[in-house]
CSV table of N, CA and C in Angstrom, one decimal:
chain,number,residue,atom,x,y,z
P,1,MET,N,72.3,-50.3,139.8
P,1,MET,CA,72.0,-49.3,140.9
P,1,MET,C,72.9,-49.2,142.3
P,2,GLU,N,73.6,-50.1,141.9
P,2,GLU,CA,74.9,-50.3,143.2
P,2,GLU,C,75.8,-49.4,143.1
P,3,ARG,N,75.7,-48.8,141.7
P,3,ARG,CA,77.0,-47.8,141.4
P,3,ARG,C,76.6,-46.5,141.7
P,4,MET,N,75.0,-46.2,141.6
P,4,MET,CA,74.6,-45.0,141.7
P,4,MET,C,74.7,-44.8,143.3
P,5,GLN,N,74.3,-45.7,144.0
P,5,GLN,CA,74.2,-45.5,145.4
P,5,GLN,C,75.5,-45.3,145.7
P,6,ARG,N,76.8,-45.8,145.6
P,6,ARG,CA,78.1,-45.7,146.0
P,6,ARG,C,78.2,-44.2,145.3
P,7,PHE,N,77.8,-43.9,144.4
P,7,PHE,CA,78.2,-42.4,144.1
P,7,PHE,C,77.6,-41.4,144.9
P,8,LEU,N,76.2,-41.8,145.1
P,8,LEU,CA,75.6,-40.7,145.7
P,8,LEU,C,76.1,-40.5,147.4
P,9,ALA,N,76.6,-41.8,147.8
P,9,ALA,CA,77.0,-41.8,149.0
P,9,ALA,C,78.2,-41.0,149.1
P,10,GLN,N,79.2,-41.1,148.2
P,10,GLN,CA,80.7,-40.7,148.0
P,10,GLN,C,80.4,-39.0,147.7
P,11,LEU,N,79.3,-38.6,147.4
P,11,LEU,CA,79.2,-37.3,146.8
P,11,LEU,C,78.6,-36.5,148.1
P,12,LYS,N,77.8,-37.4,148.9
P,12,LYS,CA,77.3,-36.8,150.3
P,12,LYS,C,78.6,-36.7,151.3
P,13,ASN,N,79.6,-37.9,151.1
P,13,ASN,CA,80.4,-37.7,152.0
P,13,ASN,C,81.8,-36.7,151.6
P,14,HIS,N,81.2,-36.3,150.6
P,14,HIS,CA,82.7,-35.0,150.3
P,14,HIS,C,81.7,-33.7,150.1
P,15,VAL,N,80.9,-33.5,151.0
P,15,VAL,CA,80.3,-32.1,151.1
P,15,VAL,C,81.1,-31.3,151.8
P,16,GLY,N,81.2,-30.0,151.2
P,16,GLY,CA,82.2,-29.1,151.9
P,16,GLY,C,83.7,-29.1,151.4
P,17,CYS,N,84.0,-29.9,150.5
P,17,CYS,CA,85.3,-30.1,150.0
P,17,CYS,C,85.7,-29.1,148.8
P,18,LEU,N,86.5,-29.0,148.5
P,18,LEU,CA,86.8,-28.1,147.7
P,18,LEU,C,86.7,-28.5,146.2
P,19,GLN,N,87.1,-29.9,146.0
P,19,GLN,CA,87.5,-30.5,144.9
P,19,GLN,C,87.3,-32.1,145.1
P,20,PRO,N,86.2,-32.6,144.2
P,20,PRO,CA,86.1,-34.2,144.6
P,20,PRO,C,87.1,-34.9,144.0
P,21,PRO,N,87.3,-36.2,144.6
P,21,PRO,CA,88.5,-37.1,144.4
P,21,PRO,C,88.2,-37.7,143.0
P,22,ALA,N,89.4,-37.8,142.2
P,22,ALA,CA,89.5,-38.4,141.3
P,22,ALA,C,88.2,-39.9,141.0
P,23,GLU,N,88.4,-40.4,142.1
P,23,GLU,CA,87.5,-42.2,142.1
P,23,GLU,C,86.2,-41.2,141.7
P,24,LEU,N,85.6,-40.4,142.4
P,24,LEU,CA,84.0,-39.8,142.4
P,24,LEU,C,84.2,-39.4,140.9
P,25,VAL,N,84.7,-38.6,140.6
P,25,VAL,CA,84.6,-38.4,138.9
P,25,VAL,C,84.7,-39.6,137.8
P,26,THR,N,85.6,-40.7,138.2
P,26,THR,CA,85.3,-41.7,137.2
P,26,THR,C,84.1,-42.2,137.4
P,27,LEU,N,83.6,-42.5,138.3
P,27,LEU,CA,82.5,-43.2,139.1
P,27,LEU,C,81.5,-42.5,138.1
P,28,GLU,N,81.3,-41.0,138.7
P,28,GLU,CA,80.0,-40.4,137.9
P,28,GLU,C,80.2,-40.3,136.4
P,29,GLY,N,81.4,-40.4,135.6
P,29,GLY,CA,81.4,-40.6,134.2
P,29,GLY,C,80.7,-41.9,133.5
P,30,MET,N,81.3,-43.0,134.5
P,30,MET,CA,80.6,-44.3,134.1
P,30,MET,C,79.3,-44.5,134.2
P,31,LEU,N,78.6,-43.6,135.3
P,31,LEU,CA,77.2,-43.7,135.4
P,31,LEU,C,76.6,-42.8,134.2
P,32,CYS,N,77.3,-41.7,134.0
P,32,CYS,CA,76.7,-41.1,132.8
P,32,CYS,C,76.6,-41.7,131.7
P,33,GLN,N,77.3,-42.4,131.1
P,33,GLN,CA,77.7,-43.6,130.1
P,33,GLN,C,76.7,-44.6,130.1
P,34,ASP,N,76.5,-45.0,131.0
P,34,ASP,CA,75.3,-46.2,131.2
P,34,ASP,C,74.0,-45.9,131.4
P,35,MET,N,73.7,-44.6,131.6
P,35,MET,CA,72.4,-44.1,131.6
P,35,MET,C,72.0,-43.2,130.4
P,36,GLN,N,72.9,-43.3,129.5
P,36,GLN,CA,72.6,-42.2,128.1
P,36,GLN,C,71.3,-42.8,127.5
P,37,GLU,N,71.2,-44.1,127.6
P,37,GLU,CA,69.9,-44.6,126.7
P,37,GLU,C,68.7,-44.7,127.5
P,38,ASP,N,68.7,-44.7,129.0
P,38,ASP,CA,67.4,-44.1,129.9
P,38,ASP,C,67.5,-42.9,130.6
P,39,LEU,N,67.1,-41.7,130.0
P,39,LEU,CA,66.8,-40.6,130.6
P,39,LEU,C,66.2,-40.7,131.9
P,40,ALA,N,65.3,-41.4,131.8
P,40,ALA,CA,64.6,-41.9,133.3
P,40,ALA,C,65.3,-42.0,134.2
P,41,LYS,N,65.9,-42.8,134.1
P,41,LYS,CA,66.8,-43.7,135.2
P,41,LYS,C,67.9,-42.4,135.5
P,42,ALA,N,68.3,-41.3,134.8
P,42,ALA,CA,69.3,-40.6,135.0
P,42,ALA,C,69.0,-39.5,135.8
P,43,LEU,N,67.6,-39.4,136.0
P,43,LEU,CA,67.0,-38.1,136.7
P,43,LEU,C,67.5,-37.9,138.2
P,44,PRO,N,67.8,-38.9,138.9
P,44,PRO,CA,68.7,-38.8,140.2
P,44,PRO,C,69.8,-38.3,140.3
P,45,LEU,N,70.6,-39.1,139.2
P,45,LEU,CA,72.1,-38.7,139.0
P,45,LEU,C,72.2,-37.6,138.4
P,46,ASN,N,71.3,-36.7,137.7
P,46,ASN,CA,71.4,-35.8,137.3
P,46,ASN,C,71.3,-34.4,138.2
P,47,ALA,N,69.8,-34.5,138.9
P,47,ALA,CA,69.7,-33.9,140.4
P,47,ALA,C,70.7,-33.5,141.2
P,48,ALA,N,71.5,-34.9,141.4
P,48,ALA,CA,72.8,-34.8,142.5
P,48,ALA,C,73.6,-34.2,142.1
P,49,ILE,N,74.1,-34.2,140.6
P,49,ILE,CA,75.4,-33.7,140.3
P,49,ILE,C,74.8,-32.0,140.3
P,50,LEU,N,73.7,-31.6,139.9
P,50,LEU,CA,73.4,-30.2,139.5
P,50,LEU,C,73.3,-29.4,141.0
P,51,GLU,N,72.8,-30.3,142.0
P,51,GLU,CA,72.7,-29.7,143.4
P,51,GLU,C,74.0,-30.0,144.2
P,52,SER,N,74.9,-30.7,143.6
P,52,SER,CA,75.6,-30.7,144.6
P,52,SER,C,76.7,-29.3,144.5
P,53,GLN,N,77.5,-29.2,145.7
P,53,GLN,CA,78.2,-27.9,145.6
P,53,GLN,C,79.8,-28.0,144.9
P,54,LEU,N,79.7,-29.4,144.3
P,54,LEU,CA,81.0,-29.7,143.5
P,54,LEU,C,80.6,-29.7,142.0
P,55,TYR,N,79.5,-29.2,141.7
P,55,TYR,CA,79.0,-29.6,140.5
P,55,TYR,C,79.9,-28.8,139.4
P,56,LEU,N,80.7,-27.9,139.4
P,56,LEU,CA,81.3,-27.0,138.5
P,56,LEU,C,82.2,-28.2,138.5
P,57,HIS,N,83.1,-28.6,139.3
P,57,HIS,CA,84.1,-29.8,139.1
P,57,HIS,C,83.3,-31.0,138.3
P,58,LEU,N,82.1,-31.5,138.9
P,58,LEU,CA,81.9,-32.3,138.4
P,58,LEU,C,81.3,-32.5,136.8
P,59,LEU,N,81.2,-31.3,136.4
P,59,LEU,CA,80.9,-31.0,134.9
P,59,LEU,C,82.1,-31.1,134.0
P,60,ASP,N,83.3,-31.2,134.7
P,60,ASP,CA,84.4,-31.1,133.9
P,60,ASP,C,84.9,-32.5,133.1
P,61,ASN,N,83.7,-33.2,133.4
P,61,ASN,CA,83.7,-34.8,132.9
P,61,ASN,C,82.7,-34.4,131.4
P,62,VAL,N,83.3,-34.9,130.3
P,62,VAL,CA,82.7,-34.9,129.1
P,62,VAL,C,81.3,-35.3,128.9
P,63,LYS,N,81.3,-36.8,129.7
P,63,LYS,CA,80.4,-37.5,129.5
P,63,LYS,C,79.1,-37.1,130.4
P,64,VAL,N,79.5,-36.2,131.6
P,64,VAL,CA,78.3,-35.4,132.3
P,64,VAL,C,77.9,-34.4,131.2
P,65,VAL,N,78.6,-33.6,130.8
P,65,VAL,CA,78.3,-32.3,130.0
P,65,VAL,C,77.4,-32.8,128.9
P,66,LEU,N,77.7,-34.0,128.5
P,66,LEU,CA,76.9,-34.9,127.4
P,66,LEU,C,75.4,-35.0,127.8
P,67,LEU,N,75.3,-35.9,129.1
P,67,LEU,CA,74.1,-36.1,129.4
P,67,LEU,C,73.4,-35.2,130.2
P,68,CYS,N,73.6,-34.5,131.3
P,68,CYS,CA,73.2,-33.1,131.9
P,68,CYS,C,71.6,-32.5,131.0
P,69,PRO,N,72.5,-32.1,129.9
P,69,PRO,CA,71.4,-31.4,129.0
P,69,PRO,C,70.4,-32.1,128.8
P,70,PHE,N,70.6,-33.2,128.2
P,70,PHE,CA,69.7,-34.4,127.4
P,70,PHE,C,68.7,-34.2,128.6
P,71,VAL,N,69.1,-34.7,130.0
P,71,VAL,CA,68.1,-34.8,131.3
P,71,VAL,C,67.4,-33.7,131.4
P,72,LEU,N,67.8,-32.6,131.1
P,72,LEU,CA,67.2,-31.3,131.3
P,72,LEU,C,66.1,-31.0,130.0
P,73,VAL,N,66.4,-31.5,128.9
P,73,VAL,CA,65.7,-31.4,127.9
P,73,VAL,C,64.6,-32.5,128.1
P,74,TYR,N,64.7,-33.5,128.6
P,74,TYR,CA,64.0,-34.8,128.9
P,74,TYR,C,62.6,-34.2,129.9
P,75,GLN,N,63.3,-33.3,131.0
P,75,GLN,CA,62.3,-33.0,131.9
P,75,GLN,C,61.8,-31.6,131.2
P,76,GLU,N,61.7,-31.2,130.3
P,76,GLU,CA,61.3,-29.9,129.7
P,76,GLU,C,61.8,-28.8,130.2
P,77,LYS,N,62.9,-28.5,130.8
P,77,LYS,CA,63.8,-27.5,131.4
P,77,LYS,C,64.6,-27.2,130.5
P,78,LEU,N,64.0,-26.6,129.6
P,78,LEU,CA,64.9,-26.0,128.3
P,78,LEU,C,65.7,-24.9,128.4
P,79,GLN,N,65.4,-23.9,129.1
P,79,GLN,CA,66.4,-22.7,129.4
P,79,GLN,C,67.6,-23.4,130.6
P,80,ALA,N,67.2,-24.2,131.3
P,80,ALA,CA,68.4,-24.8,132.2
P,80,ALA,C,69.2,-25.5,131.2
P,81,ALA,N,69.0,-26.3,130.3
P,81,ALA,CA,69.5,-27.3,129.3
P,81,ALA,C,70.5,-26.4,128.6
P,82,CYS,N,70.3,-25.2,128.1
P,82,CYS,CA,70.8,-24.3,127.4
P,82,CYS,C,71.8,-23.5,128.4
């Protein structure tokens, strides 16, 4: 959970930026990989990514692209997952 808090804090600190720093993208990828087995724990991470102004850049990470749709399906948001 420490990683999650660090990611959320860094994401909040980069509001208004045009592109996220590499460290933020790396941390995001590690979190997504860690949470693949427990989608319920990934809900706050998924929401933060998709609600961020940087979401298009954050979705460049393959680990995020793999996790986000699964979380949306888990939430029964099938249209959004597609």
